[in-house]
Each structure stands twice: as structure tokens, then as C-alpha cells.
Amino acid sequence: GAGKGTQAAYLRDQWGLTHISTGDILRAEVAQGTALGAAAHDYMQRGELVPDALIIRMMAERLALLGAAAGYVLDGFPRTAPQAEALDAMLARIGHRLDGVINLEVERTELIRRLSGRRVCPNCSAIYHVETMPPRDAGICDACGAALIQRKDDQPAAIANRLEVYVAATQPLIDYYAARGMLVTIDGTIGVPAVAEAIRAALCGGA
Ligand code: AMP
């Protein structure tokens, strides 16, 4: 709800980066009925985190497939301290370097408004909001014409759970990356292009 998916797609389009979203990968696994999808499904619907061991194995396989020169943006990973430590080890193994870690800050009431109004395309993962970013035709994806859906975990009980899980499991990563000098904190409420520009400036210097 802070805009990480929207920003990651923007960076993909602007910079030609590969966009790797753990949420999108997991939703595709669920839709395809794989063993990983079956294991992840209930956690996701409740707004809980999928166990670290599953996520770490999934991401190690995914990152190992990337070419050495490829730039990429990790969206939604790492989300726990063990995942962050595993990411360090994966990157060291394949010789990749993390350029920075983006922390998008948005206050709780705004997050709830965003998540509860969000609609997504089940076909191409495009993201809309019923008030602030509606599609041209109500309920239809601008990009591919599929019927938009509301994610189960964007319903009120799951939203509350996700915010609690964020505070307990993910927020500690702010200190983890700040201590390594990698953290860039950006106000997530200044608009999509302005957030994207702030990310670009932070990662590239003024270049
Ligand atoms: P997202 O699309 O990033 O909001 O992710 C949707 C859901 O997928 C989360 O609420 C979790 O259930 C699961 N998920 C995504 N990324 C992770 C992760 N790194 N670790 C554990 N669960 C994850």
C-alpha cells in the first residue's frame, strides 16, 4: 500500500530494469496450482507472511537465473531479518551488489484508504485505485482489457493483519539497512512521478 508495486513497475518501464515481485510470483504460483502456491495460499489470504524457508528458496532460484549484468528491482523482498541475511548470502554467491534499499513512508490511515480502494488486473498485474487512479472503463484493465479484481488480502481484516505483521517482522529491516548505510527513506505521498524521481536521485546521485 505504500506504492512499492507501482514504483517498481515505473522503474522497470523507465530504466528497463527487471521487476521481481515476490507477491506477483506467489500469486502466479497460486493461480497455476503449484505445490508452492498451495503452501502459500492460506498465509497470503490472511495477510500473513509466507514462511521464510519457502520465500528464500524461491528467490535463490529466481536470482540465479538472472544474467550478471542485469539490473533489477526487488519488490516485496526481503520482508524479515532472516530473508535479509539470506539475500546478502545470495548476492555474494552470484556476485551482485545491492545499490540501495528504498523505504517508502506512508501513514496508517492513508495506507488503509489505498489498500481498500485498490483494484488489480489478474492477467497483467497492473494496479488501479477506484478514486485516485481509476481505469478508463470502470472495472476493466487499460493495459490488457481483463476484468479487474480486489485482492482477498485488500479486504479489511487482512489489511489490519498485514499492518501488524509489517510492524513486527518488516519494520526492523529499516535499522538493518540503515546500519549498513544503504537505506533511502522517501515520503510515499508526494505522487508517483515525484517518488520515482526521488528514488532515481537517491540511487544515481544527481546524474
Ligand atoms: P505483496 O503483493 O507484496 O503485498 O505480497 C502479498 C502477500 O504475499 C503478502 O501479504 C505475503 O502473504 C506474501 N509475500 C510476498 N512477499 C513475501 C515475502 N518476502 N515474505 C513472506 N511473504 C511474502
mmCIF file of C-alpha atoms and ligand atoms in Angstrom:
data_model
loop_
_atom_site.group_PDB
_atom_site.id
_atom_site.type_symbol
_atom_site.label_atom_id
_atom_site.label_comp_id
_atom_site.label_asym_id
_atom_site.label_seq_id
_atom_site.Cartn_x
_atom_site.Cartn_y
_atom_site.Cartn_z
ATOM 1 C CA GLY A 1 0.000 0.000 0.000
ATOM 2 C CA ALA A 2 2.999 2.331 0.238
ATOM 3 C CA GLY A 3 3.338 2.143 -3.558
ATOM 4 C CA LYS A 4 6.200 -0.325 -3.925
ATOM 5 C CA GLY A 5 4.488 -2.269 -6.735
ATOM 6 C CA THR A 6 3.592 0.895 -8.642
ATOM 7 C CA GLN A 7 7.120 2.276 -8.222
ATOM 8 C CA ALA A 8 8.803 -0.988 -9.191
ATOM 9 C CA ALA A 9 6.734 -1.131 -12.401
ATOM 10 C CA TYR A 10 7.639 2.504 -13.096
ATOM 11 C CA LEU A 11 11.353 1.763 -12.625
ATOM 12 C CA ARG A 12 11.008 -1.249 -14.912
ATOM 13 C CA ASP A 13 9.441 0.916 -17.626
ATOM 14 C CA GLN A 14 11.734 3.935 -17.181
ATOM 15 C CA TRP A 15 15.060 2.177 -16.694
ATOM 16 C CA GLY A 16 14.483 -1.178 -18.337
ATOM 17 C CA LEU A 17 15.044 -2.953 -15.036
ATOM 18 C CA THR A 18 13.748 -6.444 -14.422
ATOM 19 C CA HIS A 19 10.912 -6.281 -11.880
ATOM 20 C CA ILE A 20 10.888 -9.157 -9.416
ATOM 21 C CA SER A 21 7.834 -9.049 -7.154
ATOM 22 C CA THR A 22 7.531 -11.845 -4.618
ATOM 23 C CA GLY A 23 3.800 -11.099 -4.278
ATOM 24 C CA ASP A 24 3.253 -11.410 -8.065
ATOM 25 C CA ILE A 25 5.333 -14.609 -8.230
ATOM 26 C CA LEU A 26 3.377 -16.137 -5.343
ATOM 27 C CA ARG A 27 0.008 -15.118 -6.839
ATOM 28 C CA ALA A 28 1.041 -16.752 -10.144
ATOM 29 C CA GLU A 29 2.045 -19.927 -8.268
ATOM 30 C CA VAL A 30 -1.358 -19.965 -6.556
ATOM 31 C CA ALA A 31 -3.171 -19.415 -9.890
ATOM 32 C CA GLN A 32 -1.191 -22.259 -11.507
ATOM 33 C CA GLY A 33 -1.919 -24.592 -8.609
ATOM 34 C CA THR A 34 1.738 -25.454 -7.944
ATOM 35 C CA ALA A 35 2.959 -27.006 -4.674
ATOM 36 C CA LEU A 36 4.465 -23.653 -3.665
ATOM 37 C CA GLY A 37 1.172 -21.915 -4.466
ATOM 38 C CA ALA A 38 -0.766 -24.404 -2.354
ATOM 39 C CA ALA A 39 1.638 -23.901 0.558
ATOM 40 C CA ALA A 40 1.476 -20.091 0.289
ATOM 41 C CA HIS A 41 -2.243 -19.593 -0.358
ATOM 42 C CA ASP A 42 -3.665 -19.521 3.185
ATOM 43 C CA TYR A 43 -0.931 -17.271 4.574
ATOM 44 C CA MET A 44 -1.495 -14.796 1.757
ATOM 45 C CA GLN A 45 -5.266 -14.684 2.149
ATOM 46 C CA ARG A 46 -4.921 -13.930 5.862
ATOM 47 C CA GLY A 47 -2.343 -11.218 5.244
ATOM 48 C CA GLU A 48 0.405 -13.201 6.982
ATOM 49 C CA LEU A 49 3.887 -13.788 5.676
ATOM 50 C CA VAL A 50 4.695 -16.967 3.783
ATOM 51 C CA PRO A 51 7.387 -18.890 5.754
ATOM 52 C CA ASP A 52 10.951 -17.695 5.214
ATOM 53 C CA ALA A 53 12.257 -21.068 4.009
ATOM 54 C CA LEU A 54 9.805 -21.104 1.063
ATOM 55 C CA ILE A 55 10.484 -17.493 0.109
ATOM 56 C CA ILE A 56 14.251 -17.826 0.380
ATOM 57 C CA ARG A 57 14.337 -20.943 -1.818
ATOM 58 C CA MET A 58 12.034 -19.289 -4.369
ATOM 59 C CA MET A 59 14.186 -16.154 -4.558
ATOM 60 C CA ALA A 60 17.505 -18.005 -4.671
ATOM 61 C CA GLU A 61 16.222 -19.889 -7.727
ATOM 62 C CA ARG A 62 14.896 -16.708 -9.334
ATOM 63 C CA LEU A 63 18.068 -14.638 -8.799
ATOM 64 C CA ALA A 64 20.328 -17.444 -10.024
ATOM 65 C CA LEU A 65 18.529 -17.218 -13.406
ATOM 66 C CA LEU A 66 19.458 -13.535 -13.907
ATOM 67 C CA GLY A 67 22.422 -12.553 -16.045
ATOM 68 C CA ALA A 68 25.345 -10.880 -14.286
ATOM 69 C CA ALA A 69 24.815 -7.509 -15.977
ATOM 70 C CA ALA A 70 21.072 -7.322 -15.473
ATOM 71 C CA GLY A 71 19.749 -4.547 -13.251
ATOM 72 C CA TYR A 72 16.697 -5.454 -11.240
ATOM 73 C CA VAL A 73 14.364 -4.175 -8.587
ATOM 74 C CA LEU A 74 13.237 -6.466 -5.794
ATOM 75 C CA ASP A 75 9.652 -5.641 -4.835
ATOM 76 C CA GLY A 76 8.427 -7.064 -1.540
ATOM 77 C CA PHE A 77 11.603 -8.909 -0.632
ATOM 78 C CA PRO A 78 13.238 -9.108 1.871
ATOM 79 C CA ARG A 79 10.448 -8.757 4.440
ATOM 80 C CA THR A 80 12.096 -10.325 7.520
ATOM 81 C CA ALA A 81 15.569 -10.339 9.088
ATOM 82 C CA PRO A 82 16.285 -13.954 8.015
ATOM 83 C CA GLN A 83 15.297 -13.041 4.447
ATOM 84 C CA ALA A 84 17.641 -10.022 4.504
ATOM 85 C CA GLU A 85 20.517 -12.196 5.725
ATOM 86 C CA ALA A 86 19.725 -14.808 3.073
ATOM 87 C CA LEU A 87 19.666 -12.082 0.399
ATOM 88 C CA ASP A 88 23.148 -10.928 1.436
ATOM 89 C CA ALA A 89 24.394 -14.503 1.027
ATOM 90 C CA MET A 90 22.630 -14.986 -2.353
ATOM 91 C CA LEU A 91 24.061 -11.755 -3.766
ATOM 92 C CA ALA A 92 27.568 -12.628 -2.560
ATOM 93 C CA ARG A 93 27.260 -16.060 -4.204
ATOM 94 C CA ILE A 94 26.244 -14.673 -7.615
ATOM 95 C CA GLY A 95 28.471 -11.577 -7.436
ATOM 96 C CA HIS A 96 25.710 -8.956 -7.445
ATOM 97 C CA ARG A 97 25.690 -5.756 -5.419
ATOM 98 C CA LEU A 98 22.745 -4.021 -3.771
ATOM 99 C CA ASP A 99 22.697 -0.341 -4.810
ATOM 100 C CA GLY A 100 20.196 0.797 -2.227
ATOM 101 C CA VAL A 101 17.130 -0.023 -0.193
ATOM 102 C CA ILE A 102 14.057 2.168 -0.580
ATOM 103 C CA ASN A 103 11.790 2.781 2.402
ATOM 104 C CA LEU A 104 8.514 4.389 1.282
ATOM 105 C CA GLU A 105 6.817 6.111 4.212
ATOM 106 C CA VAL A 106 3.036 6.447 4.291
ATOM 107 C CA GLU A 107 0.907 6.910 7.392
ATOM 108 C CA ARG A 108 -1.550 4.263 8.519
ATOM 109 C CA THR A 109 -4.888 5.916 7.616
ATOM 110 C CA GLU A 110 -3.631 6.662 4.099
ATOM 111 C CA LEU A 111 -2.386 3.047 3.735
ATOM 112 C CA ILE A 112 -5.819 1.721 4.673
ATOM 113 C CA ARG A 113 -7.506 4.080 2.191
ATOM 114 C CA ARG A 114 -5.137 2.979 -0.563
ATOM 115 C CA LEU A 115 -5.375 -0.749 0.095
ATOM 116 C CA SER A 116 -9.145 -0.838 0.461
ATOM 117 C CA GLY A 117 -9.637 1.070 -2.847
ATOM 118 C CA ARG A 118 -7.036 -0.879 -4.789
ATOM 119 C CA ARG A 119 -8.070 -2.983 -7.766
ATOM 120 C CA VAL A 120 -5.618 -5.147 -9.687
ATOM 121 C CA CYS A 121 -5.502 -6.894 -13.033
ATOM 122 C CA PRO A 122 -5.294 -10.679 -12.512
ATOM 123 C CA ASN A 123 -3.830 -11.009 -16.011
ATOM 124 C CA CYS A 124 -1.012 -8.404 -16.241
ATOM 125 C CA SER A 125 -0.717 -7.209 -12.577
ATOM 126 C CA ALA A 126 -1.485 -3.556 -13.441
ATOM 127 C CA ILE A 127 -2.609 -1.611 -10.354
ATOM 128 C CA TYR A 128 -5.520 0.858 -10.077
ATOM 129 C CA HIS A 129 -7.405 2.728 -7.338
ATOM 130 C CA VAL A 130 -11.150 3.312 -7.517
ATOM 131 C CA GLU A 131 -10.769 7.020 -6.631
ATOM 132 C CA THR A 132 -7.225 8.153 -7.360
ATOM 133 C CA MET A 133 -6.180 6.004 -10.335
ATOM 134 C CA PRO A 134 -9.343 4.601 -11.939
ATOM 135 C CA PRO A 135 -9.126 2.730 -15.246
ATOM 136 C CA ARG A 136 -10.654 4.396 -18.355
ATOM 137 C CA ASP A 137 -13.605 1.969 -18.270
ATOM 138 C CA ALA A 138 -14.767 1.035 -14.756
ATOM 139 C CA GLY A 139 -13.565 -2.415 -13.748
ATOM 140 C CA ILE A 140 -11.542 -3.048 -16.937
ATOM 141 C CA CYS A 141 -7.738 -3.068 -17.235
ATOM 142 C CA ASP A 142 -6.455 -0.259 -19.528
ATOM 143 C CA ALA A 143 -3.428 -2.328 -20.499
ATOM 144 C CA CYS A 144 -4.964 -5.696 -21.418
ATOM 145 C CA GLY A 145 -8.767 -5.462 -21.154
ATOM 146 C CA ALA A 146 -9.157 -8.088 -18.392
ATOM 147 C CA ALA A 147 -11.766 -7.604 -15.629
ATOM 148 C CA LEU A 148 -10.154 -6.058 -12.517
ATOM 149 C CA ILE A 149 -10.428 -7.747 -9.115
ATOM 150 C CA GLN A 150 -9.994 -6.801 -5.462
ATOM 151 C CA ARG A 151 -7.306 -8.916 -3.812
ATOM 152 C CA LYS A 152 -8.625 -11.008 -0.883
ATOM 153 C CA ASP A 153 -5.871 -9.516 1.261
ATOM 154 C CA ASP A 154 -7.083 -5.976 0.447
ATOM 155 C CA GLN A 155 -10.241 -6.649 2.491
ATOM 156 C CA PRO A 156 -10.430 -5.080 5.990
ATOM 157 C CA ALA A 157 -9.471 -7.997 8.296
ATOM 158 C CA ALA A 158 -6.461 -8.925 6.183
ATOM 159 C CA ILE A 159 -5.352 -5.281 5.881
ATOM 160 C CA ALA A 160 -5.245 -4.963 9.692
ATOM 161 C CA ASN A 161 -3.216 -8.166 9.880
ATOM 162 C CA ARG A 162 -0.767 -7.039 7.202
ATOM 163 C CA LEU A 163 -0.076 -3.776 9.044
ATOM 164 C CA GLU A 164 0.610 -5.667 12.293
ATOM 165 C CA VAL A 165 2.870 -8.137 10.506
ATOM 166 C CA TYR A 166 4.712 -5.241 8.879
ATOM 167 C CA VAL A 167 5.479 -3.624 12.246
ATOM 168 C CA ALA A 168 6.599 -6.896 13.851
ATOM 169 C CA ALA A 169 8.578 -8.506 11.034
ATOM 170 C CA THR A 170 9.497 -5.968 8.354
ATOM 171 C CA GLN A 171 9.974 -2.644 10.136
ATOM 172 C CA PRO A 172 13.146 -3.924 11.894
ATOM 173 C CA LEU A 173 14.791 -4.057 8.450
ATOM 174 C CA ILE A 174 14.862 -0.246 8.489
ATOM 175 C CA ASP A 175 17.559 -0.427 11.168
ATOM 176 C CA TYR A 176 19.271 -3.374 9.460
ATOM 177 C CA TYR A 177 19.820 -1.401 6.242
ATOM 178 C CA ALA A 178 20.334 1.979 7.922
ATOM 179 C CA ALA A 179 23.229 0.460 9.889
ATOM 180 C CA ARG A 180 24.772 -0.615 6.553
ATOM 181 C CA GLY A 181 24.344 2.887 5.073
ATOM 182 C CA MET A 182 22.000 1.553 2.381
ATOM 183 C CA LEU A 183 18.654 2.999 3.437
ATOM 184 C CA VAL A 184 16.891 5.733 1.478
ATOM 185 C CA THR A 185 13.654 6.948 3.077
ATOM 186 C CA ILE A 186 11.165 8.698 0.801
ATOM 187 C CA ASP A 187 7.785 10.259 1.544
ATOM 188 C CA GLY A 188 5.407 7.932 -0.303
ATOM 189 C CA THR A 189 2.625 10.523 -0.551
ATOM 190 C CA ILE A 190 4.184 13.043 -2.973
ATOM 191 C CA GLY A 191 2.797 11.413 -6.144
ATOM 192 C CA VAL A 192 4.037 8.591 -8.369
ATOM 193 C CA PRO A 193 6.386 10.624 -10.642
ATOM 194 C CA ALA A 194 7.867 12.579 -7.706
ATOM 195 C CA VAL A 195 8.529 9.389 -5.719
ATOM 196 C CA ALA A 196 10.134 7.830 -8.797
ATOM 197 C CA GLU A 197 12.348 10.902 -9.266
ATOM 198 C CA ALA A 198 13.361 10.792 -5.584
ATOM 199 C CA ILE A 199 14.323 7.119 -5.980
ATOM 200 C CA ARG A 200 16.305 7.898 -9.135
ATOM 201 C CA ALA A 201 18.114 10.807 -7.482
ATOM 202 C CA ALA A 202 18.928 8.727 -4.412
ATOM 203 C CA LEU A 203 20.341 5.794 -6.379
ATOM 204 C CA CYS A 204 22.127 7.717 -9.152
ATOM 205 C CA GLY A 205 23.172 10.858 -7.311
ATOM 206 C CA GLY A 206 22.071 13.841 -9.431
ATOM 207 C CA ALA A 207 23.060 12.050 -12.660
HETATM 208 P P1 AMP B 1 2.543 -8.061 -1.822
HETATM 209 O O1 AMP B 1 1.977 -8.179 -3.198
HETATM 210 O O2 AMP B 1 3.990 -7.653 -1.836
HETATM 211 O O3 AMP B 1 1.708 -7.192 -0.938
HETATM 212 O O4 AMP B 1 2.519 -9.528 -1.186
HETATM 213 C C1 AMP B 1 1.277 -10.212 -0.991
HETATM 214 C C2 AMP B 1 1.432 -11.321 0.029
HETATM 215 O O5 AMP B 1 2.383 -12.285 -0.448
HETATM 216 C C3 AMP B 1 1.972 -10.890 1.381
HETATM 217 O O6 AMP B 1 0.960 -10.355 2.216
HETATM 218 C C4 AMP B 1 2.525 -12.212 1.894
HETATM 219 O O7 AMP B 1 1.498 -13.088 2.303
HETATM 220 C C5 AMP B 1 3.147 -12.794 0.633
HETATM 221 N N1 AMP B 1 4.559 -12.336 0.467
HETATM 222 C C6 AMP B 1 5.050 -11.528 -0.506
HETATM 223 N N2 AMP B 1 6.367 -11.317 -0.351
HETATM 224 C C7 AMP B 1 6.720 -12.009 0.757
HETATM 225 C C8 AMP B 1 7.938 -12.178 1.462
HETATM 226 N N3 AMP B 1 9.074 -11.580 1.056
HETATM 227 N N4 AMP B 1 7.917 -12.963 2.575
HETATM 228 C C9 AMP B 1 6.790 -13.570 3.009
HETATM 229 N N5 AMP B 1 5.606 -13.433 2.397
HETATM 230 C C10 AMP B 1 5.561 -12.658 1.273
#
